[in-house]
């Protein structure tokens, strides 16, 4: 294990949800819990068996650490391990604090040209990498990203990086769609009160064809329905956003058109990829951070996220650090 002095921690919608509602699905907050799972920091101390890190190293933290080497770990899909430790998922504490201890194997050294903030953004970026891999995005793909929050935006960035020829994004918020344009979306569609079928046909008309791949990042029932209607026959719909447990969808439409529906659960094996992309400047995720607060103003930071202001709110945990 390593002891870290925390530097930057992003606030996620799930953090806000636990704070407001005390549960997400089967994960219930039963006693006080530290939030935060999008994080970077500096190594202060290392355990006796740690050889790849030393005090002073800047690292990004992967929050999901398997507790045992089960069948899922053996096949490289450790995110599916039922006993996995995960920061800020009850009952496991997160890392929104000044000092934090974590498994050394899940701390990744940051190159000098990758900032602490970028290190903290690797966590949401990883959701995009995992989702686009599961979707099979490749050279020339036409992609529909449903939802333009932080997770929609990282999917736009990653899909373009993986060779998507055109990406269309839908949202109800004009300002969020503007952000999608800034990070590389080719087309945007502002949804008002159209039916799912109408949304699907708007997507088709701006793209000039039906997308082979849809990445659904809202979890809203109507959006999932639109995702099925929009996806080209033989294509793939990846469900990233999580809403209610039971959702009514036109499953027969998907079945008879051979639209594959895939789920994702967090990510696995994405930190090295993300660090390589950031170090080589192949992708730019800096525009995602719109607000910064010191740890003392955590409540204000959470309120800002809850109101849906900006994109990504970052908390700064290290009072000695003067970097912008």
Tab-separated table of C-alpha atoms in Angstrom:
chain	number	residue	atom	x	y	z
A	1	UNK	CA	0.000	0.000	0.000
A	2	UNK	CA	0.954	3.658	-0.282
A	3	UNK	CA	0.026	6.715	1.734
A	4	UNK	CA	-0.913	9.697	-0.416
A	5	UNK	CA	-1.309	13.395	0.172
A	6	UNK	CA	-4.370	14.113	-1.919
A	7	UNK	CA	-4.315	16.917	-4.470
A	8	UNK	CA	-7.325	17.048	-6.829
A	9	UNK	CA	-10.626	15.231	-6.393
A	10	UNK	CA	-13.510	15.550	-8.858
A	11	UNK	CA	-17.129	15.430	-7.755
A	12	UNK	CA	-19.273	12.820	-9.506
A	13	UNK	CA	-23.042	12.632	-9.822
A	14	UNK	CA	-22.899	9.474	-7.710
A	15	UNK	CA	-21.224	11.379	-4.843
A	16	UNK	CA	-24.069	13.907	-4.931
A	17	UNK	CA	-26.638	11.109	-5.112
A	18	UNK	CA	-25.252	9.341	-2.018
A	19	UNK	CA	-25.166	12.698	-0.195
A	20	UNK	CA	-28.774	13.497	-1.120
A	21	UNK	CA	-30.460	10.082	-1.150
A	22	UNK	CA	-28.183	7.757	0.833
A	23	UNK	CA	-28.290	4.951	-1.700
A	24	UNK	CA	-27.767	3.923	-5.321
A	25	UNK	CA	-29.543	0.661	-6.113
A	26	UNK	CA	-28.330	-2.002	-3.696
A	27	UNK	CA	-25.534	0.211	-2.338
A	28	UNK	CA	-26.929	1.804	0.819
A	29	UNK	CA	-25.130	4.279	3.099
A	30	UNK	CA	-25.572	2.867	6.605
A	31	UNK	CA	-22.926	4.857	8.464
A	32	UNK	CA	-20.763	7.944	7.829
A	33	UNK	CA	-18.739	7.567	4.630
A	34	UNK	CA	-16.012	9.631	2.954
A	35	UNK	CA	-17.008	10.556	-0.619
A	36	UNK	CA	-14.736	11.027	-3.660
A	37	UNK	CA	-13.349	8.574	-6.218
A	38	UNK	CA	-11.903	10.745	-9.041
A	39	UNK	CA	-8.541	11.576	-7.612
A	40	UNK	CA	-4.829	12.253	-7.812
A	41	UNK	CA	-2.169	12.958	-5.230
A	42	UNK	CA	1.460	12.689	-4.163
A	43	UNK	CA	3.053	9.629	-2.581
A	44	UNK	CA	4.167	10.328	0.990
A	45	UNK	CA	5.079	6.827	2.178
A	46	UNK	CA	5.271	3.384	0.577
A	47	UNK	CA	4.787	-0.068	2.070
A	48	UNK	CA	7.743	-2.443	2.302
A	49	UNK	CA	6.838	-4.438	-0.828
A	50	UNK	CA	6.273	-1.426	-3.090
A	51	UNK	CA	8.966	-0.984	-5.749
A	52	UNK	CA	7.350	1.019	-8.585
A	53	UNK	CA	6.568	4.115	-6.502
A	54	UNK	CA	8.532	6.328	-4.137
A	55	UNK	CA	7.753	9.360	-1.972
A	56	UNK	CA	7.273	12.461	-4.119
A	57	UNK	CA	5.762	10.579	-7.079
A	58	UNK	CA	2.601	12.123	-8.495
A	59	UNK	CA	-0.087	9.517	-9.105
A	60	UNK	CA	-3.599	8.981	-10.429
A	61	UNK	CA	-5.732	6.629	-8.362
A	62	UNK	CA	-7.881	3.848	-9.777
A	63	UNK	CA	-10.659	3.557	-7.166
A	64	UNK	CA	-11.661	-0.072	-7.770
A	65	UNK	CA	-9.348	-2.630	-6.155
A	66	UNK	CA	-10.205	-6.362	-6.178
A	67	UNK	CA	-10.040	-7.937	-2.742
A	68	UNK	CA	-9.358	-11.430	-4.097
A	69	UNK	CA	-8.094	-13.051	-7.288
A	70	UNK	CA	-11.366	-14.605	-8.406
A	71	UNK	CA	-12.469	-15.825	-11.865
A	72	UNK	CA	-13.140	-12.235	-12.996
A	73	UNK	CA	-9.638	-11.106	-12.076
A	74	UNK	CA	-8.139	-14.112	-13.834
A	75	UNK	CA	-9.899	-13.186	-17.083
A	76	UNK	CA	-8.914	-9.506	-16.816
A	77	UNK	CA	-12.405	-8.256	-15.976
A	78	UNK	CA	-11.699	-7.391	-12.359
A	79	UNK	CA	-14.350	-4.637	-12.346
A	80	UNK	CA	-16.956	-7.437	-12.199
A	81	UNK	CA	-15.488	-9.022	-9.060
A	82	UNK	CA	-18.360	-9.095	-6.531
A	83	UNK	CA	-16.101	-8.363	-3.552
A	84	UNK	CA	-14.182	-5.456	-5.133
A	85	UNK	CA	-13.257	-2.467	-2.977
A	86	UNK	CA	-14.445	0.777	-4.545
A	87	UNK	CA	-13.870	4.279	-3.213
A	88	UNK	CA	-17.062	5.964	-2.015
A	89	UNK	CA	-19.321	2.996	-2.653
A	90	UNK	CA	-20.797	1.947	0.697
A	91	UNK	CA	-19.329	0.734	2.936
A	92	UNK	CA	-15.951	1.685	1.403
A	93	UNK	CA	-14.589	5.167	2.153
A	94	UNK	CA	-13.530	7.422	-0.711
A	95	UNK	CA	-10.554	9.754	-1.031
A	96	UNK	CA	-11.977	13.262	-0.619
A	97	UNK	CA	-9.618	13.992	2.255
A	98	UNK	CA	-6.113	15.290	2.934
A	99	UNK	CA	-4.366	11.931	3.342
A	100	UNK	CA	-5.437	8.622	1.925
A	101	UNK	CA	-4.085	5.046	1.863
A	102	UNK	CA	-4.524	2.925	-1.287
A	103	UNK	CA	-3.263	-0.257	-2.932
A	104	UNK	CA	0.018	0.584	-4.699
A	105	UNK	CA	-0.877	-1.483	-7.795
A	106	UNK	CA	-3.838	0.809	-8.406
A	107	UNK	CA	-1.824	4.020	-8.174
A	108	UNK	CA	-0.324	5.056	-11.511
A	109	UNK	CA	2.635	7.385	-11.835
A	110	UNK	CA	1.846	10.546	-13.781
A	111	UNK	CA	4.383	11.823	-16.331
A	112	UNK	CA	5.643	15.368	-15.720
A	113	UNK	CA	3.497	16.809	-18.517
A	114	UNK	CA	0.223	15.443	-17.103
A	115	UNK	CA	-1.323	17.647	-14.415
A	116	UNK	CA	-2.936	16.526	-11.156
A	117	UNK	CA	-6.312	17.653	-12.529
A	118	UNK	CA	-5.879	15.521	-15.625
A	119	UNK	CA	-4.903	12.668	-13.295
A	120	UNK	CA	-8.181	13.063	-11.413
A	121	UNK	CA	-10.113	13.226	-14.711
A	122	UNK	CA	-8.771	9.804	-15.746
A	123	UNK	CA	-11.587	8.229	-13.725
A	124	UNK	CA	-14.490	9.685	-15.745
A	125	UNK	CA	-12.373	9.404	-18.913
A	126	UNK	CA	-12.046	5.677	-18.180
A	127	UNK	CA	-15.816	5.266	-18.379
A	128	UNK	CA	-15.610	6.633	-21.944
A	129	UNK	CA	-12.704	4.359	-22.862
A	130	UNK	CA	-14.456	1.278	-21.483
A	131	UNK	CA	-17.812	2.171	-23.076
A	132	UNK	CA	-16.342	2.899	-26.523
A	133	UNK	CA	-14.328	-0.330	-26.415
A	134	UNK	CA	-17.449	-2.312	-25.494
A	135	UNK	CA	-19.308	-0.491	-28.276
A	136	UNK	CA	-16.668	-1.390	-30.841
A	137	UNK	CA	-16.011	2.169	-32.017
A	138	UNK	CA	-13.544	2.042	-34.899
A	139	UNK	CA	-12.334	3.914	-38.004
A	140	UNK	CA	-15.256	5.642	-39.687
A	141	UNK	CA	-17.905	4.776	-37.067
A	142	UNK	CA	-21.019	6.934	-36.939
A	143	UNK	CA	-21.818	7.397	-33.261
A	144	UNK	CA	-24.789	8.766	-31.316
A	145	UNK	CA	-24.031	9.876	-27.744
A	146	UNK	CA	-27.174	10.403	-25.698
A	147	UNK	CA	-26.615	12.959	-22.928
A	148	UNK	CA	-23.992	15.693	-22.698
A	149	UNK	CA	-22.992	15.584	-19.045
A	150	UNK	CA	-19.391	14.741	-18.059
A	151	UNK	CA	-19.806	11.086	-19.100
A	152	UNK	CA	-21.406	11.981	-22.434
A	153	UNK	CA	-18.535	14.383	-23.081
A	154	UNK	CA	-15.773	11.858	-22.351
A	155	UNK	CA	-17.512	9.434	-24.699
A	156	UNK	CA	-17.446	12.083	-27.436
A	157	UNK	CA	-13.719	12.667	-26.840
A	158	UNK	CA	-12.865	8.953	-26.818
A	159	UNK	CA	-15.092	8.045	-29.791
A	160	UNK	CA	-13.383	10.718	-31.910
A	161	UNK	CA	-9.977	9.515	-30.707
A	162	UNK	CA	-10.856	5.931	-31.672
A	163	UNK	CA	-11.653	6.973	-35.220
A	164	UNK	CA	-15.353	7.853	-35.265
A	165	UNK	CA	-16.111	9.775	-38.473
A	166	UNK	CA	-19.022	11.655	-36.958
A	167	UNK	CA	-20.566	11.972	-33.523
A	168	UNK	CA	-23.998	13.412	-32.758
A	169	UNK	CA	-24.970	14.359	-29.194
A	170	UNK	CA	-28.411	14.972	-27.704
A	171	UNK	CA	-29.339	16.793	-24.503
A	172	UNK	CA	-32.036	19.095	-23.179
A	173	UNK	CA	-29.484	21.753	-22.222
A	174	UNK	CA	-28.159	24.107	-24.902
A	175	UNK	CA	-25.106	25.035	-22.799
A	176	UNK	CA	-24.145	21.383	-22.366
A	177	UNK	CA	-24.490	20.799	-26.101
A	178	UNK	CA	-22.213	23.788	-26.685
A	179	UNK	CA	-19.627	22.044	-24.495
A	180	UNK	CA	-20.043	18.883	-26.585
A	181	UNK	CA	-19.212	20.927	-29.693
A	182	UNK	CA	-16.115	22.304	-27.937
A	183	UNK	CA	-14.794	18.815	-27.185
A	184	UNK	CA	-15.330	17.547	-30.732
A	185	UNK	CA	-18.977	16.612	-31.382
A	186	UNK	CA	-19.855	17.033	-35.059
A	187	UNK	CA	-23.590	17.543	-34.538
A	188	UNK	CA	-25.874	18.365	-31.639
A	189	UNK	CA	-29.625	17.963	-31.226
A	190	UNK	CA	-31.456	19.793	-28.453
A	191	UNK	CA	-34.315	17.618	-27.240
A	192	UNK	CA	-37.449	19.417	-26.057
A	193	UNK	CA	-40.556	17.232	-25.909
A	194	UNK	CA	-40.150	14.955	-28.906
A	195	UNK	CA	-41.143	11.306	-28.756
A	196	UNK	CA	-38.279	8.762	-28.724
A	197	UNK	CA	-39.024	7.962	-32.379
A	198	UNK	CA	-38.844	11.654	-33.280
A	199	UNK	CA	-35.496	11.996	-31.496
A	200	UNK	CA	-34.230	8.959	-33.438
A	201	UNK	CA	-35.252	10.454	-36.766
A	202	UNK	CA	-33.619	13.806	-35.893
A	203	UNK	CA	-30.395	11.946	-35.116
A	204	UNK	CA	-30.619	10.154	-38.456
A	205	UNK	CA	-31.271	13.365	-40.379
A	206	UNK	CA	-28.302	15.299	-38.926
A	207	UNK	CA	-25.939	12.314	-39.341
A	208	UNK	CA	-27.224	11.528	-42.812
A	209	UNK	CA	-27.683	7.906	-41.754
A	210	UNK	CA	-28.567	5.838	-38.705
A	211	UNK	CA	-25.596	5.458	-36.327
A	212	UNK	CA	-24.012	2.003	-36.007
A	213	UNK	CA	-23.268	2.774	-32.385
A	214	UNK	CA	-25.266	4.497	-29.662
A	215	UNK	CA	-23.798	5.286	-26.255
A	216	UNK	CA	-26.598	6.081	-23.803
A	217	UNK	CA	-25.336	8.219	-20.911
A	218	UNK	CA	-28.526	9.406	-19.148
A	219	UNK	CA	-30.334	6.319	-17.845
A	220	UNK	CA	-33.641	8.053	-18.664
A	221	UNK	CA	-36.271	5.642	-20.001
A	222	UNK	CA	-37.251	7.802	-23.004
A	223	UNK	CA	-33.567	8.187	-23.936
A	224	UNK	CA	-32.961	4.436	-23.841
A	225	UNK	CA	-36.014	4.000	-26.064
A	226	UNK	CA	-34.667	6.638	-28.475
A	227	UNK	CA	-31.318	4.821	-28.416
A	228	UNK	CA	-32.927	1.601	-29.618
A	229	UNK	CA	-34.938	3.322	-32.355
A	230	UNK	CA	-31.924	5.341	-33.501
A	231	UNK	CA	-29.386	2.526	-33.806
A	232	UNK	CA	-28.871	1.032	-37.263
A	233	UNK	CA	-29.904	-2.614	-37.725
A	234	UNK	CA	-26.972	-4.840	-36.778
A	235	UNK	CA	-25.514	-2.065	-34.640
A	236	UNK	CA	-24.722	-1.742	-30.942
A	237	UNK	CA	-26.320	0.174	-28.078
A	238	UNK	CA	-24.207	0.566	-24.929
A	239	UNK	CA	-26.026	1.518	-21.733
A	240	UNK	CA	-23.812	3.683	-19.546
A	241	UNK	CA	-26.274	5.879	-17.647
A	242	UNK	CA	-28.102	4.286	-14.730
A	243	UNK	CA	-31.720	5.133	-13.909
A	244	UNK	CA	-34.509	3.121	-12.296
A	245	UNK	CA	-34.086	-0.638	-11.928
A	246	UNK	CA	-37.041	-1.419	-14.183
A	247	UNK	CA	-37.283	0.317	-17.556
A	248	UNK	CA	-39.803	-0.234	-20.360
A	249	UNK	CA	-38.050	-0.468	-23.729
A	250	UNK	CA	-38.954	-1.618	-27.270
A	251	UNK	CA	-36.870	-4.763	-26.871
A	252	UNK	CA	-38.576	-6.578	-29.773
A	253	UNK	CA	-37.592	-3.717	-32.116
A	254	UNK	CA	-33.975	-4.238	-31.016
A	255	UNK	CA	-34.230	-8.030	-31.287
A	256	UNK	CA	-35.658	-8.260	-34.784
A	257	UNK	CA	-33.139	-5.711	-36.079
A	258	UNK	CA	-30.213	-7.481	-34.376
A	259	UNK	CA	-29.280	-4.419	-32.335
A	260	UNK	CA	-26.895	-5.627	-29.629
A	261	UNK	CA	-27.523	-4.103	-26.207
A	262	UNK	CA	-24.494	-4.056	-23.941
A	263	UNK	CA	-24.001	-2.806	-20.413
A	264	UNK	CA	-20.894	-1.459	-18.754
A	265	UNK	CA	-19.874	-1.472	-15.111
A	266	UNK	CA	-17.273	1.199	-14.449
A	267	UNK	CA	-14.075	0.186	-16.306
A	268	UNK	CA	-10.994	-2.013	-16.159
A	269	UNK	CA	-7.456	-1.793	-17.544
A	270	UNK	CA	-7.931	1.826	-18.618
A	271	UNK	CA	-5.467	3.888	-16.546
A	272	UNK	CA	-2.317	3.039	-18.556
A	273	UNK	CA	-4.177	3.783	-21.815
A	274	UNK	CA	-5.525	7.090	-20.493
A	275	UNK	CA	-2.111	8.200	-19.186
A	276	UNK	CA	-0.490	7.389	-22.544
A	277	UNK	CA	-3.148	9.412	-24.388
A	278	UNK	CA	-2.768	12.400	-22.065
A	279	UNK	CA	1.044	12.321	-22.070
A	280	UNK	CA	1.144	12.208	-25.876
A	281	UNK	CA	-1.381	15.096	-26.068
A	282	UNK	CA	-3.607	12.973	-28.310
A	283	UNK	CA	-6.620	14.044	-26.282
A	284	UNK	CA	-7.455	17.190	-24.343
A	285	UNK	CA	-9.718	16.826	-21.316
A	286	UNK	CA	-8.754	20.077	-19.581
A	287	UNK	CA	-11.902	21.912	-20.795
A	288	UNK	CA	-14.028	19.593	-18.642
A	289	UNK	CA	-12.992	21.344	-15.419
A	290	UNK	CA	-15.137	24.438	-14.949
A	291	UNK	CA	-15.082	25.024	-11.185
A	292	UNK	CA	-12.436	24.687	-8.473
A	293	UNK	CA	-12.882	24.841	-4.695
A	294	UNK	CA	-10.566	24.288	-1.722
A	295	UNK	CA	-11.485	21.316	0.491
A	296	UNK	CA	-12.835	23.725	3.119
A	297	UNK	CA	-15.551	24.754	0.661
A	298	UNK	CA	-16.612	21.188	-0.140
A	299	UNK	CA	-20.259	21.889	0.653
A	300	UNK	CA	-20.303	24.807	-1.785
A	301	UNK	CA	-18.670	22.559	-4.407
A	302	UNK	CA	-21.316	19.879	-3.899
A	303	UNK	CA	-24.131	22.441	-4.113
A	304	UNK	CA	-22.648	23.695	-7.405
A	305	UNK	CA	-22.622	20.155	-8.814
A	306	UNK	CA	-26.146	19.510	-7.556
A	307	UNK	CA	-27.423	22.608	-9.373
A	308	UNK	CA	-25.891	21.268	-12.579
A	309	UNK	CA	-23.601	24.260	-13.050
A	310	UNK	CA	-20.557	23.885	-15.291
A	311	UNK	CA	-19.246	20.445	-16.148
A	312	UNK	CA	-16.711	19.058	-13.699
A	313	UNK	CA	-16.193	20.535	-10.226
A	314	UNK	CA	-12.744	19.905	-8.703
A	315	UNK	CA	-11.810	20.042	-5.049
A	316	UNK	CA	-8.247	20.958	-4.061
A	317	UNK	CA	-7.124	19.036	-0.990
A	318	UNK	CA	-3.559	20.265	-0.575
A	319	UNK	CA	-3.401	23.719	1.087
A	320	UNK	CA	0.370	24.036	0.405
A	321	UNK	CA	-0.130	23.735	-3.354
A	322	UNK	CA	-0.299	27.014	-5.246
A	323	UNK	CA	-0.744	25.704	-8.794
A	324	UNK	CA	-3.695	27.170	-10.756
